[in-house]
Amino acid sequence: MSSLEPQPTVELGELVRRHRTRRGLPLRALATAAGVDATWIMRLERGEYTSPDARSLAAIARALEIDVADLYAAAGYDAGRELPGFEPYLRSKYDLPPEAVAELRAHFDAINEAYLRRRGTDR
């Protein structure tokens, strides 16, 4: 498979599985809550899809009570933005609680401001 072809979304599947198991939801219960076929979710969790349906991802996010942007970022969708936000990236890439994500965001903002000041481009 060349680097230009769509890649299976293994990280997305792991993210969905992690949230589902944390909530104690069997696969079929998540499928029922999201209105999505259980086989589709099983294949999603295995990372078999290269471009999963955005509407189904939104339904799964609602059922798992997580931000849909997290799933879109893990799936490689831009969700109407040039780049995914910092927080969805951290939540999809790392298994961090909201407090840690907020703390990292604050540190990132402080570092970014310091570099902007040094370059004389303070916003």
PDB file of C-alpha atoms in Angstrom:
ATOM      1  CA  MET A   1       0.000   0.000   0.000  1.00  0.00           C
ATOM      2  CA  SER A   2       1.494   3.363  -0.981  1.00  0.00           C
ATOM      3  CA  SER A   3       1.598   6.301   1.411  1.00  0.00           C
ATOM      4  CA  LEU A   4      -0.943   8.132  -0.770  1.00  0.00           C
ATOM      5  CA  GLU A   5      -3.655   5.528  -0.268  1.00  0.00           C
ATOM      6  CA  PRO A   6      -6.041   5.829   2.681  1.00  0.00           C
ATOM      7  CA  GLN A   7      -4.768   3.975   5.741  1.00  0.00           C
ATOM      8  CA  PRO A   8      -6.921   1.925   8.117  1.00  0.00           C
ATOM      9  CA  THR A   9      -7.894   3.915  11.178  1.00  0.00           C
ATOM     10  CA  VAL A  10      -6.418   1.721  13.901  1.00  0.00           C
ATOM     11  CA  GLU A  11      -6.068   4.609  16.385  1.00  0.00           C
ATOM     12  CA  LEU A  12      -9.721   5.517  15.882  1.00  0.00           C
ATOM     13  CA  GLY A  13     -10.777   1.945  16.611  1.00  0.00           C
ATOM     14  CA  GLU A  14      -8.652   1.835  19.737  1.00  0.00           C
ATOM     15  CA  LEU A  15     -10.120   5.143  20.895  1.00  0.00           C
ATOM     16  CA  VAL A  16     -13.709   3.923  20.431  1.00  0.00           C
ATOM     17  CA  ARG A  17     -12.963   0.623  22.172  1.00  0.00           C
ATOM     18  CA  ARG A  18     -11.255   2.400  25.093  1.00  0.00           C
ATOM     19  CA  HIS A  19     -14.227   4.722  25.668  1.00  0.00           C
ATOM     20  CA  ARG A  20     -16.733   1.906  25.226  1.00  0.00           C
ATOM     21  CA  THR A  21     -15.019  -0.370  27.748  1.00  0.00           C
ATOM     22  CA  ARG A  22     -14.557   2.491  30.223  1.00  0.00           C
ATOM     23  CA  ARG A  23     -18.304   3.019  30.172  1.00  0.00           C
ATOM     24  CA  GLY A  24     -18.852  -0.710  30.579  1.00  0.00           C
ATOM     25  CA  LEU A  25     -20.784  -0.936  27.324  1.00  0.00           C
ATOM     26  CA  PRO A  26     -20.867  -4.192  25.403  1.00  0.00           C
ATOM     27  CA  LEU A  27     -20.440  -3.690  21.679  1.00  0.00           C
ATOM     28  CA  ARG A  28     -24.111  -4.414  20.967  1.00  0.00           C
ATOM     29  CA  ALA A  29     -25.247  -1.927  23.615  1.00  0.00           C
ATOM     30  CA  LEU A  30     -23.177   0.812  21.974  1.00  0.00           C
ATOM     31  CA  ALA A  31     -24.587  -0.169  18.585  1.00  0.00           C
ATOM     32  CA  THR A  32     -28.142   0.101  19.906  1.00  0.00           C
ATOM     33  CA  ALA A  33     -27.467   3.434  21.647  1.00  0.00           C
ATOM     34  CA  ALA A  34     -25.853   4.888  18.525  1.00  0.00           C
ATOM     35  CA  GLY A  35     -28.268   3.343  16.028  1.00  0.00           C
ATOM     36  CA  VAL A  36     -25.349   1.770  14.180  1.00  0.00           C
ATOM     37  CA  ASP A  37     -24.867  -1.853  13.137  1.00  0.00           C
ATOM     38  CA  ALA A  38     -22.823  -3.845  15.685  1.00  0.00           C
ATOM     39  CA  THR A  39     -20.739  -5.407  12.912  1.00  0.00           C
ATOM     40  CA  TRP A  40     -19.827  -1.921  11.668  1.00  0.00           C
ATOM     41  CA  ILE A  41     -18.595  -0.943  15.148  1.00  0.00           C
ATOM     42  CA  MET A  42     -16.681  -4.223  15.480  1.00  0.00           C
ATOM     43  CA  ARG A  43     -14.915  -3.539  12.171  1.00  0.00           C
ATOM     44  CA  LEU A  44     -14.313   0.082  13.215  1.00  0.00           C
ATOM     45  CA  GLU A  45     -12.677  -1.044  16.456  1.00  0.00           C
ATOM     46  CA  ARG A  46     -10.441  -3.400  14.473  1.00  0.00           C
ATOM     47  CA  GLY A  47      -9.320  -0.470  12.321  1.00  0.00           C
ATOM     48  CA  GLU A  48     -10.659  -1.970   9.100  1.00  0.00           C
ATOM     49  CA  TYR A  49     -12.151   1.215   7.632  1.00  0.00           C
ATOM     50  CA  THR A  50     -10.085   3.779   5.762  1.00  0.00           C
ATOM     51  CA  SER A  51     -12.796   6.460   5.773  1.00  0.00           C
ATOM     52  CA  PRO A  52     -15.572   5.641   8.241  1.00  0.00           C
ATOM     53  CA  ASP A  53     -18.946   7.328   7.855  1.00  0.00           C
ATOM     54  CA  ALA A  54     -18.886  10.706   9.619  1.00  0.00           C
ATOM     55  CA  ARG A  55     -22.572  10.463  10.615  1.00  0.00           C
ATOM     56  CA  SER A  56     -21.985   7.112  12.285  1.00  0.00           C
ATOM     57  CA  LEU A  57     -18.960   8.500  14.104  1.00  0.00           C
ATOM     58  CA  ALA A  58     -21.077  11.403  15.370  1.00  0.00           C
ATOM     59  CA  ALA A  59     -23.732   8.961  16.614  1.00  0.00           C
ATOM     60  CA  ILE A  60     -21.089   6.888  18.393  1.00  0.00           C
ATOM     61  CA  ALA A  61     -19.610  10.012  19.981  1.00  0.00           C
ATOM     62  CA  ARG A  62     -23.049  11.004  21.319  1.00  0.00           C
ATOM     63  CA  ALA A  63     -23.646   7.489  22.670  1.00  0.00           C
ATOM     64  CA  LEU A  64     -20.231   7.491  24.367  1.00  0.00           C
ATOM     65  CA  GLU A  65     -20.741  11.082  25.586  1.00  0.00           C
ATOM     66  CA  ILE A  66     -17.488  12.280  24.035  1.00  0.00           C
ATOM     67  CA  ASP A  67     -16.662  15.149  21.703  1.00  0.00           C
ATOM     68  CA  VAL A  68     -17.279  14.194  18.075  1.00  0.00           C
ATOM     69  CA  ALA A  69     -14.182  16.216  17.141  1.00  0.00           C
ATOM     70  CA  ASP A  70     -12.106  13.606  18.974  1.00  0.00           C
ATOM     71  CA  LEU A  71     -13.382  10.848  16.694  1.00  0.00           C
ATOM     72  CA  TYR A  72     -13.106  13.017  13.595  1.00  0.00           C
ATOM     73  CA  ALA A  73      -9.497  13.878  14.461  1.00  0.00           C
ATOM     74  CA  ALA A  74      -8.630  10.198  14.979  1.00  0.00           C
ATOM     75  CA  ALA A  75     -10.325   9.374  11.656  1.00  0.00           C
ATOM     76  CA  GLY A  76      -8.307  12.056   9.872  1.00  0.00           C
ATOM     77  CA  TYR A  77     -11.315  14.286   9.094  1.00  0.00           C
ATOM     78  CA  ASP A  78     -10.835  18.014   9.385  1.00  0.00           C
ATOM     79  CA  ALA A  79     -14.364  18.650  10.741  1.00  0.00           C
ATOM     80  CA  GLY A  80     -14.556  21.966   8.889  1.00  0.00           C
ATOM     81  CA  ARG A  81     -11.222  23.235  10.198  1.00  0.00           C
ATOM     82  CA  GLU A  82      -7.815  23.443   8.642  1.00  0.00           C
ATOM     83  CA  LEU A  83      -6.313  21.320  11.447  1.00  0.00           C
ATOM     84  CA  PRO A  84      -7.900  19.522  14.383  1.00  0.00           C
ATOM     85  CA  GLY A  85      -7.765  21.402  17.658  1.00  0.00           C
ATOM     86  CA  PHE A  86      -5.077  20.734  20.222  1.00  0.00           C
ATOM     87  CA  GLU A  87      -7.450  19.186  22.762  1.00  0.00           C
ATOM     88  CA  PRO A  88      -9.059  16.630  20.407  1.00  0.00           C
ATOM     89  CA  TYR A  89      -5.590  15.622  19.262  1.00  0.00           C
ATOM     90  CA  LEU A  90      -4.412  15.054  22.839  1.00  0.00           C
ATOM     91  CA  ARG A  91      -7.559  13.124  23.754  1.00  0.00           C
ATOM     92  CA  SER A  92      -7.378  10.894  20.685  1.00  0.00           C
ATOM     93  CA  LYS A  93      -3.623  10.312  20.744  1.00  0.00           C
ATOM     94  CA  TYR A  94      -3.153   9.896  24.503  1.00  0.00           C
ATOM     95  CA  ASP A  95      -5.320   8.420  27.230  1.00  0.00           C
ATOM     96  CA  LEU A  96      -5.488  11.581  29.362  1.00  0.00           C
ATOM     97  CA  PRO A  97      -8.166  12.857  31.734  1.00  0.00           C
ATOM     98  CA  PRO A  98      -9.728  16.261  30.970  1.00  0.00           C
ATOM     99  CA  GLU A  99      -7.670  17.932  33.722  1.00  0.00           C
ATOM    100  CA  ALA A 100      -4.412  16.806  32.110  1.00  0.00           C
ATOM    101  CA  VAL A 101      -5.558  18.007  28.693  1.00  0.00           C
ATOM    102  CA  ALA A 102      -6.439  21.413  30.157  1.00  0.00           C
ATOM    103  CA  GLU A 103      -3.073  21.594  31.913  1.00  0.00           C
ATOM    104  CA  LEU A 104      -1.207  20.736  28.712  1.00  0.00           C
ATOM    105  CA  ARG A 105      -3.232  23.337  26.823  1.00  0.00           C
ATOM    106  CA  ALA A 106      -2.276  25.990  29.393  1.00  0.00           C
ATOM    107  CA  HIS A 107       1.408  25.040  29.127  1.00  0.00           C
ATOM    108  CA  PHE A 108       1.258  25.076  25.338  1.00  0.00           C
ATOM    109  CA  ASP A 109      -0.374  28.526  25.355  1.00  0.00           C
ATOM    110  CA  ALA A 110       2.317  29.873  27.707  1.00  0.00           C
ATOM    111  CA  ILE A 111       5.127  28.456  25.565  1.00  0.00           C
ATOM    112  CA  ASN A 112       3.525  29.776  22.377  1.00  0.00           C
ATOM    113  CA  GLU A 113       3.144  33.274  23.868  1.00  0.00           C
ATOM    114  CA  ALA A 114       6.798  33.281  24.981  1.00  0.00           C
ATOM    115  CA  TYR A 115       8.010  32.355  21.491  1.00  0.00           C
ATOM    116  CA  LEU A 116       5.751  34.909  19.854  1.00  0.00           C
ATOM    117  CA  ARG A 117       7.124  37.627  22.146  1.00  0.00           C
ATOM    118  CA  ARG A 118      10.702  36.593  21.341  1.00  0.00           C
ATOM    119  CA  ARG A 119       9.990  36.886  17.627  1.00  0.00           C
ATOM    120  CA  GLY A 120       8.258  40.216  18.151  1.00  0.00           C
ATOM    121  CA  THR A 121       4.967  38.948  16.765  1.00  0.00           C
ATOM    122  CA  ASP A 122       2.885  39.009  19.939  1.00  0.00           C
ATOM    123  CA  ARG A 123      -0.748  38.545  19.012  1.00  0.00           C
TER     124      ARG A 123
END
